PDB file of C-alpha atoms in Angstrom:
ATOM      1  CA  ALA E   1     -12.069 -12.382 -21.516  1.00  0.00           C
ATOM      2  CA  GLN E   2      -8.707 -11.507 -23.056  1.00  0.00           C
ATOM      3  CA  LYS E   3      -6.159 -14.143 -23.949  1.00  0.00           C
ATOM      4  CA  VAL E   4      -2.766 -14.195 -25.815  1.00  0.00           C
ATOM      5  CA  THR E   5      -1.472 -17.445 -27.115  1.00  0.00           C
ATOM      6  CA  GLN E   6       2.058 -18.175 -28.181  1.00  0.00           C
ATOM      7  CA  ALA E   7       1.929 -21.706 -29.442  1.00  0.00           C
ATOM      8  CA  GLN E   8       5.572 -22.009 -30.048  1.00  0.00           C
ATOM      9  CA  THR E   9       7.190 -22.915 -26.645  1.00  0.00           C
ATOM     10  CA  GLU E  10      10.760 -22.986 -28.075  1.00  0.00           C
ATOM     11  CA  ILE E  11      12.211 -22.348 -31.447  1.00  0.00           C
ATOM     12  CA  SER E  12      15.825 -23.279 -32.414  1.00  0.00           C
ATOM     13  CA  VAL E  13      17.517 -21.907 -35.560  1.00  0.00           C
ATOM     14  CA  VAL E  14      21.097 -21.442 -36.877  1.00  0.00           C
ATOM     15  CA  GLU E  15      22.471 -17.882 -37.193  1.00  0.00           C
ATOM     16  CA  LYS E  16      21.447 -16.011 -40.355  1.00  0.00           C
ATOM     17  CA  GLU E  17      18.197 -17.898 -40.608  1.00  0.00           C
ATOM     18  CA  ASP E  18      14.793 -16.029 -40.610  1.00  0.00           C
ATOM     19  CA  VAL E  19      12.524 -16.915 -37.814  1.00  0.00           C
ATOM     20  CA  THR E  20       8.859 -15.933 -37.208  1.00  0.00           C
ATOM     21  CA  LEU E  21       7.254 -15.900 -33.714  1.00  0.00           C
ATOM     22  CA  ASP E  22       3.567 -16.274 -33.680  1.00  0.00           C
ATOM     23  CA  CYS E  23       0.953 -14.549 -31.520  1.00  0.00           C
ATOM     24  CA  VAL E  24      -2.670 -14.963 -31.633  1.00  0.00           C
ATOM     25  CA  TYR E  25      -4.877 -12.849 -29.348  1.00  0.00           C
ATOM     26  CA  GLU E  26      -8.644 -12.730 -28.216  1.00  0.00           C
ATOM     27  CA  THR E  27     -10.443  -9.580 -27.168  1.00  0.00           C
ATOM     28  CA  ARG E  28     -13.985  -8.110 -27.300  1.00  0.00           C
ATOM     29  CA  ASP E  29     -12.533  -4.621 -27.006  1.00  0.00           C
ATOM     30  CA  THR E  30     -12.579  -2.564 -30.224  1.00  0.00           C
ATOM     31  CA  THR E  31      -9.669  -0.405 -29.048  1.00  0.00           C
ATOM     32  CA  TYR E  32      -6.716  -2.213 -27.730  1.00  0.00           C
ATOM     33  CA  TYR E  33      -2.840  -2.321 -27.969  1.00  0.00           C
ATOM     34  CA  LEU E  34      -0.536  -5.236 -28.766  1.00  0.00           C
ATOM     35  CA  PHE E  35       3.064  -5.435 -27.631  1.00  0.00           C
ATOM     36  CA  TRP E  36       6.194  -7.621 -28.206  1.00  0.00           C
ATOM     37  CA  TYR E  37       8.769  -7.773 -25.271  1.00  0.00           C
ATOM     38  CA  LYS E  38      12.251  -9.425 -25.166  1.00  0.00           C
ATOM     39  CA  GLN E  39      13.738 -11.083 -22.182  1.00  0.00           C
ATOM     40  CA  PRO E  40      17.552 -11.920 -22.732  1.00  0.00           C
ATOM     41  CA  PRO E  41      19.352 -14.387 -20.489  1.00  0.00           C
ATOM     42  CA  SER E  42      20.046 -11.471 -17.954  1.00  0.00           C
ATOM     43  CA  GLY E  43      16.391 -11.469 -17.182  1.00  0.00           C
ATOM     44  CA  GLU E  44      15.248  -7.891 -17.693  1.00  0.00           C
ATOM     45  CA  LEU E  45      12.216  -7.317 -19.780  1.00  0.00           C
ATOM     46  CA  VAL E  46      12.645  -5.079 -22.734  1.00  0.00           C
ATOM     47  CA  PHE E  47       9.974  -3.405 -24.770  1.00  0.00           C
ATOM     48  CA  LEU E  48      10.166  -3.862 -28.466  1.00  0.00           C
ATOM     49  CA  ILE E  49       6.966  -2.516 -30.134  1.00  0.00           C
ATOM     50  CA  ARG E  50       3.441  -1.252 -29.660  1.00  0.00           C
ATOM     51  CA  ARG E  51       0.756  -1.456 -32.070  1.00  0.00           C
ATOM     52  CA  ASN E  52      -2.843  -0.065 -31.647  1.00  0.00           C
ATOM     53  CA  SER E  53      -6.000  -1.908 -33.086  1.00  0.00           C
ATOM     54  CA  PHE E  54      -6.450   0.786 -35.631  1.00  0.00           C
ATOM     55  CA  ASP E  55      -3.060   0.647 -37.234  1.00  0.00           C
ATOM     56  CA  GLU E  56      -2.572  -2.522 -39.405  1.00  0.00           C
ATOM     57  CA  GLN E  57       0.371  -1.340 -41.082  1.00  0.00           C
ATOM     58  CA  ASN E  58       3.278  -3.540 -40.877  1.00  0.00           C
ATOM     59  CA  GLU E  59       6.248  -2.246 -39.139  1.00  0.00           C
ATOM     60  CA  ILE E  60      10.083  -2.960 -39.898  1.00  0.00           C
ATOM     61  CA  SER E  61      12.920  -1.846 -37.735  1.00  0.00           C
ATOM     62  CA  GLY E  62      16.326  -3.207 -38.865  1.00  0.00           C
ATOM     63  CA  ARG E  63      16.116  -6.978 -38.741  1.00  0.00           C
ATOM     64  CA  TYR E  64      12.935  -7.012 -36.838  1.00  0.00           C
ATOM     65  CA  SER E  65       9.381  -6.727 -38.594  1.00  0.00           C
ATOM     66  CA  TRP E  66       5.791  -7.280 -37.282  1.00  0.00           C
ATOM     67  CA  ASN E  67       2.715  -8.320 -39.090  1.00  0.00           C
ATOM     68  CA  PHE E  68      -0.497  -7.242 -37.593  1.00  0.00           C
ATOM     69  CA  GLN E  69      -3.619  -8.905 -39.036  1.00  0.00           C
ATOM     70  CA  LYS E  70      -7.030  -8.221 -37.334  1.00  0.00           C
ATOM     71  CA  SER E  71      -8.886 -10.599 -39.552  1.00  0.00           C
ATOM     72  CA  THR E  72      -6.865 -13.628 -38.090  1.00  0.00           C
ATOM     73  CA  SER E  73      -6.323 -11.768 -34.637  1.00  0.00           C
ATOM     74  CA  SER E  74      -2.606 -12.210 -35.050  1.00  0.00           C
ATOM     75  CA  PHE E  75       0.446 -10.118 -34.322  1.00  0.00           C
ATOM     76  CA  ASN E  76       3.617 -12.221 -35.663  1.00  0.00           C
ATOM     77  CA  PHE E  77       7.169 -11.161 -35.138  1.00  0.00           C
ATOM     78  CA  THR E  78       9.862 -11.995 -37.698  1.00  0.00           C
ATOM     79  CA  ILE E  79      13.503 -11.662 -37.229  1.00  0.00           C
ATOM     80  CA  THR E  80      15.545 -11.640 -40.367  1.00  0.00           C
ATOM     81  CA  ALA E  81      19.060 -13.018 -40.440  1.00  0.00           C
ATOM     82  CA  SER E  82      18.939 -13.926 -36.820  1.00  0.00           C
ATOM     83  CA  GLN E  83      21.954 -13.497 -34.613  1.00  0.00           C
ATOM     84  CA  VAL E  84      23.157 -15.343 -31.425  1.00  0.00           C
ATOM     85  CA  VAL E  85      22.298 -12.054 -29.614  1.00  0.00           C
ATOM     86  CA  ASP E  86      18.685 -12.585 -30.586  1.00  0.00           C
ATOM     87  CA  SER E  87      18.613 -15.634 -28.203  1.00  0.00           C
ATOM     88  CA  ALA E  88      15.824 -14.691 -25.564  1.00  0.00           C
ATOM     89  CA  VAL E  89      12.392 -15.213 -24.460  1.00  0.00           C
ATOM     90  CA  TYR E  90       9.971 -13.155 -26.379  1.00  0.00           C
ATOM     91  CA  PHE E  91       6.603 -12.206 -25.090  1.00  0.00           C
ATOM     92  CA  CYS E  92       3.486 -11.026 -26.865  1.00  0.00           C
ATOM     93  CA  ALA E  93       1.018  -8.948 -24.760  1.00  0.00           C
ATOM     94  CA  LEU E  94      -2.476  -7.315 -25.212  1.00  0.00           C
ATOM     95  CA  TYR E  95      -3.897  -4.209 -23.341  1.00  0.00           C
ATOM     96  CA  GLY E  96      -7.583  -3.560 -23.858  1.00  0.00           C
ATOM     97  CA  GLY E  97     -10.208  -2.317 -21.233  1.00  0.00           C
ATOM     98  CA  GLY E  98      -9.533  -2.687 -17.656  1.00  0.00           C
ATOM     99  CA  PHE E  99      -6.120  -1.244 -17.450  1.00  0.00           C
ATOM    100  CA  LYS E 100      -4.488  -4.637 -17.530  1.00  0.00           C
ATOM    101  CA  THR E 101      -1.751  -5.961 -19.833  1.00  0.00           C
ATOM    102  CA  ILE E 102      -2.056  -9.571 -20.454  1.00  0.00           C
ATOM    103  CA  PHE E 103       1.012 -11.717 -21.583  1.00  0.00           C
ATOM    104  CA  GLY E 104       1.334 -14.801 -23.585  1.00  0.00           C
ATOM    105  CA  ALA E 105       3.380 -17.655 -22.271  1.00  0.00           C
ATOM    106  CA  GLY E 106       6.501 -16.662 -24.307  1.00  0.00           C
ATOM    107  CA  THR E 107       8.541 -18.332 -26.903  1.00  0.00           C
ATOM    108  CA  ARG E 108      12.107 -19.135 -26.166  1.00  0.00           C
ATOM    109  CA  LEU E 109      14.457 -18.635 -29.096  1.00  0.00           C
ATOM    110  CA  PHE E 110      17.851 -20.202 -29.410  1.00  0.00           C
ATOM    111  CA  VAL E 111      20.118 -19.052 -32.224  1.00  0.00           C
ATOM    112  CA  LYS E 112      23.119 -21.218 -32.633  1.00  0.00           C
ATOM    113  CA  ALA E 113      26.330 -19.969 -34.122  1.00  0.00           C
TER     114      ALA E 113
ATOM    115  CA  ASP L   1      17.520   6.873 -12.526  1.00  0.00           C
ATOM    116  CA  ALA L   2      16.169   3.252 -12.547  1.00  0.00           C
ATOM    117  CA  GLY L   3      12.517   4.497 -12.216  1.00  0.00           C
ATOM    118  CA  ILE L   4      11.471   1.083 -10.237  1.00  0.00           C
ATOM    119  CA  THR L   5      13.288  -0.452  -7.486  1.00  0.00           C
ATOM    120  CA  GLN L   6      12.240  -3.841  -6.220  1.00  0.00           C
ATOM    121  CA  SER L   7      13.371  -5.226  -2.867  1.00  0.00           C
ATOM    122  CA  PRO L   8      14.577  -7.624  -2.052  1.00  0.00           C
ATOM    123  CA  ARG L   9      16.054  -8.949  -5.252  1.00  0.00           C
ATOM    124  CA  HIS L  10      16.447 -12.389  -3.809  1.00  0.00           C
ATOM    125  CA  LYS L  11      14.844 -14.235  -0.948  1.00  0.00           C
ATOM    126  CA  VAL L  12      14.687 -17.696   0.392  1.00  0.00           C
ATOM    127  CA  THR L  13      12.040 -18.556   2.857  1.00  0.00           C
ATOM    128  CA  GLU L  14      10.315 -21.527   4.458  1.00  0.00           C
ATOM    129  CA  THR L  15       6.836 -22.601   3.878  1.00  0.00           C
ATOM    130  CA  GLY L  16       4.285 -20.895   6.144  1.00  0.00           C
ATOM    131  CA  THR L  17       6.325 -17.686   6.761  1.00  0.00           C
ATOM    132  CA  PRO L  18       5.092 -14.245   5.488  1.00  0.00           C
ATOM    133  CA  VAL L  19       6.959 -12.547   2.979  1.00  0.00           C
ATOM    134  CA  THR L  20       6.655  -8.867   1.763  1.00  0.00           C
ATOM    135  CA  LEU L  21       8.008  -7.682  -1.544  1.00  0.00           C
ATOM    136  CA  ARG L  22       8.429  -4.036  -2.055  1.00  0.00           C
ATOM    137  CA  CYS L  23       8.054  -1.892  -5.216  1.00  0.00           C
ATOM    138  CA  HIS L  24       9.279   1.784  -5.216  1.00  0.00           C
ATOM    139  CA  GLN L  25       8.936   4.187  -8.119  1.00  0.00           C
ATOM    140  CA  THR L  26      10.233   7.490  -8.688  1.00  0.00           C
ATOM    141  CA  GLU L  27       7.990   8.304 -11.559  1.00  0.00           C
ATOM    142  CA  ASN L  28       4.775   9.323  -9.711  1.00  0.00           C
ATOM    143  CA  HIS L  29       2.703   7.208 -11.776  1.00  0.00           C
ATOM    144  CA  ARG L  30      -0.958   6.352 -10.784  1.00  0.00           C
ATOM    145  CA  TYR L  31      -0.766   2.734 -11.899  1.00  0.00           C
ATOM    146  CA  MET L  32       1.420  -0.066 -10.480  1.00  0.00           C
ATOM    147  CA  TYR L  33       1.481  -3.721 -11.236  1.00  0.00           C
ATOM    148  CA  TRP L  34       2.756  -7.031  -9.869  1.00  0.00           C
ATOM    149  CA  TYR L  35       3.327  -9.906 -12.024  1.00  0.00           C
ATOM    150  CA  ARG L  36       4.804 -13.323 -11.413  1.00  0.00           C
ATOM    151  CA  GLN L  37       6.946 -15.202 -14.040  1.00  0.00           C
ATOM    152  CA  ASP L  38       6.914 -19.028 -14.285  1.00  0.00           C
ATOM    153  CA  PRO L  39       8.135 -21.264 -17.005  1.00  0.00           C
ATOM    154  CA  GLY L  40       5.230 -22.165 -19.313  1.00  0.00           C
ATOM    155  CA  HIS L  41       3.106 -19.427 -17.887  1.00  0.00           C
ATOM    156  CA  GLY L  42       4.784 -16.335 -19.172  1.00  0.00           C
ATOM    157  CA  LEU L  43       3.941 -13.206 -17.174  1.00  0.00           C
ATOM    158  CA  ARG L  44       0.699 -13.468 -14.955  1.00  0.00           C
ATOM    159  CA  LEU L  45      -1.032 -10.424 -13.311  1.00  0.00           C
ATOM    160  CA  ILE L  46      -1.233 -10.808  -9.546  1.00  0.00           C
ATOM    161  CA  HIS L  47      -2.677  -7.423  -8.456  1.00  0.00           C
ATOM    162  CA  TYR L  48      -2.488  -3.958  -9.733  1.00  0.00           C
ATOM    163  CA  SER L  49      -3.066  -0.451  -8.277  1.00  0.00           C
ATOM    164  CA  TYR L  50      -4.663   2.487  -9.972  1.00  0.00           C
ATOM    165  CA  GLY L  51      -4.131   5.013  -7.047  1.00  0.00           C
ATOM    166  CA  VAL L  52      -3.268   5.327  -3.350  1.00  0.00           C
ATOM    167  CA  LYS L  53      -5.464   2.674  -1.521  1.00  0.00           C
ATOM    168  CA  ASP L  54      -7.025   1.580  -4.844  1.00  0.00           C
ATOM    169  CA  THR L  55      -6.126  -1.901  -5.811  1.00  0.00           C
ATOM    170  CA  ASP L  56      -7.776  -4.747  -7.636  1.00  0.00           C
ATOM    171  CA  LYS L  57      -7.240  -8.387  -8.543  1.00  0.00           C
ATOM    172  CA  GLY L  58      -5.414  -9.934 -11.453  1.00  0.00           C
ATOM    173  CA  GLU L  59      -5.321 -13.357 -12.817  1.00  0.00           C
ATOM    174  CA  VAL L  60      -3.625 -15.214 -10.035  1.00  0.00           C
ATOM    175  CA  SER L  61      -4.484 -13.169  -6.825  1.00  0.00           C
ATOM    176  CA  ASP L  62      -5.139 -16.250  -4.406  1.00  0.00           C
ATOM    177  CA  GLY L  63      -2.714 -16.239  -1.585  1.00  0.00           C
ATOM    178  CA  TYR L  64      -1.458 -12.600  -2.135  1.00  0.00           C
ATOM    179  CA  SER L  65      -2.389  -9.342  -0.758  1.00  0.00           C
ATOM    180  CA  VAL L  66      -1.364  -5.769  -1.756  1.00  0.00           C
ATOM    181  CA  SER L  67      -1.220  -2.464  -0.245  1.00  0.00           C
ATOM    182  CA  ARG L  68      -0.567   1.136  -1.499  1.00  0.00           C
ATOM    183  CA  SER L  69      -0.500   3.766   1.046  1.00  0.00           C
ATOM    184  CA  LYS L  70       1.866   6.178  -0.971  1.00  0.00           C
ATOM    185  CA  THR L  71       2.073   6.749  -4.637  1.00  0.00           C
ATOM    186  CA  GLU L  72       5.591   5.508  -4.750  1.00  0.00           C
ATOM    187  CA  ASP L  73       5.234   2.269  -2.915  1.00  0.00           C
ATOM    188  CA  PHE L  74       3.413  -0.935  -3.897  1.00  0.00           C
ATOM    189  CA  LEU L  75       3.728  -3.815  -1.509  1.00  0.00           C
ATOM    190  CA  LEU L  76       2.934  -7.469  -2.260  1.00  0.00           C
ATOM    191  CA  THR L  77       2.498  -9.747   0.715  1.00  0.00           C
ATOM    192  CA  LEU L  78       2.404 -13.391   0.850  1.00  0.00           C
ATOM    193  CA  GLU L  79       0.608 -14.015   4.236  1.00  0.00           C
ATOM    194  CA  SER L  80       1.802 -17.602   4.450  1.00  0.00           C
ATOM    195  CA  ALA L  81       4.153 -18.578   1.843  1.00  0.00           C
ATOM    196  CA  THR L  82       3.720 -21.896  -0.105  1.00  0.00           C
ATOM    197  CA  SER L  83       6.169 -23.595  -2.463  1.00  0.00           C
ATOM    198  CA  SER L  84       3.707 -22.811  -5.373  1.00  0.00           C
ATOM    199  CA  GLN L  85       4.636 -19.291  -4.976  1.00  0.00           C
ATOM    200  CA  THR L  86       8.304 -19.903  -5.723  1.00  0.00           C
ATOM    201  CA  SER L  87       8.705 -17.590  -8.715  1.00  0.00           C
ATOM    202  CA  VAL L  88      10.293 -14.470 -10.127  1.00  0.00           C
ATOM    203  CA  TYR L  89       8.167 -11.431  -9.126  1.00  0.00           C
ATOM    204  CA  PHE L  90       8.061  -8.345 -11.351  1.00  0.00           C
ATOM    205  CA  CYS L  91       6.803  -4.854 -10.582  1.00  0.00           C
ATOM    206  CA  ALA L  92       5.750  -2.567 -13.432  1.00  0.00           C
ATOM    207  CA  ILE L  93       4.380   0.865 -14.189  1.00  0.00           C
ATOM    208  CA  PRO L  94       3.135   2.336 -17.426  1.00  0.00           C
ATOM    209  CA  PHE L  95       5.328   4.039 -19.997  1.00  0.00           C
ATOM    210  CA  PRO L  96       5.550   6.884 -20.998  1.00  0.00           C
ATOM    211  CA  THR L  97       5.715   7.844 -17.218  1.00  0.00           C
ATOM    212  CA  SER L  98       3.017  10.639 -16.895  1.00  0.00           C
ATOM    213  CA  PHE L  99       0.529  10.280 -13.922  1.00  0.00           C
ATOM    214  CA  TYR L 100      -2.460   9.382 -15.874  1.00  0.00           C
ATOM    215  CA  ALA L 101      -1.137   7.953 -19.186  1.00  0.00           C
ATOM    216  CA  ASN L 102      -1.776   4.264 -19.623  1.00  0.00           C
ATOM    217  CA  THR L 103      -1.712   2.461 -23.043  1.00  0.00           C
ATOM    218  CA  GLY L 104      -0.541  -0.585 -21.565  1.00  0.00           C
ATOM    219  CA  GLU L 105       3.148  -0.350 -22.434  1.00  0.00           C
ATOM    220  CA  LEU L 106       4.998  -1.295 -19.242  1.00  0.00           C
ATOM    221  CA  PHE L 107       8.272  -0.476 -17.808  1.00  0.00           C
ATOM    222  CA  PHE L 108       9.495  -3.321 -15.519  1.00  0.00           C
ATOM    223  CA  GLY L 109      11.625  -3.416 -12.459  1.00  0.00           C
ATOM    224  CA  GLU L 110      14.472  -6.006 -12.356  1.00  0.00           C
ATOM    225  CA  GLY L 111      12.545  -8.623 -10.652  1.00  0.00           C
ATOM    226  CA  SER L 112      12.604 -10.319  -7.189  1.00  0.00           C
ATOM    227  CA  ARG L 113      13.395 -14.042  -7.071  1.00  0.00           C
ATOM    228  CA  LEU L 114      11.541 -15.689  -4.319  1.00  0.00           C
ATOM    229  CA  THR L 115      12.261 -19.336  -3.209  1.00  0.00           C
ATOM    230  CA  VAL L 116       9.900 -21.045  -0.730  1.00  0.00           C
ATOM    231  CA  LEU L 117      11.253 -24.294   0.659  1.00  0.00           C
TER     232      LEU L 117
END
């Protein structure tokens, strides 16, 4: 069975702090994809990144970076110098066999000015 | 050019009444998904479809049925709504949007908020 665990329910930081959102996954598939999505207060779901199981390179996009480690089954997301606009719910997700994308419970991030 | 349209966007109904939510796509994609979002549970897959008349269950399918008679439409039906089905329902299709491509990246509709009193 596939599973995604986001142990942090809520995180609160002050603007300009760095914050890391944790994601741990379980799968028996050898080929799979991992994702992060953002859901701002307006409610829409916004895709942030996709990583396949054969690519463990870390990725950086502006203030966002992602650390994928197969050895620990983790795909963590770091926001550097957080801003109020980063306040949202962030979801980690996994797609393996079976054509289903499974989501974690989400981490709600509050960034205070 | 939204790609996915959900209707209704908001609905309030009473326990025991039937409810149908509609998802309409303009991308001609083979796959379509219904998720529900609840606090503490994230997004949970209800049902999905891999073609016209081809559907399968997700994690939380009890109390829900689906139908797909045309590529563009995927209907979610609550035969007899219960208060536990109060939720926000999202429809999704794979992205990039070509008929067979599916690497799990999803493009979501705007959501349908259902309240069952």
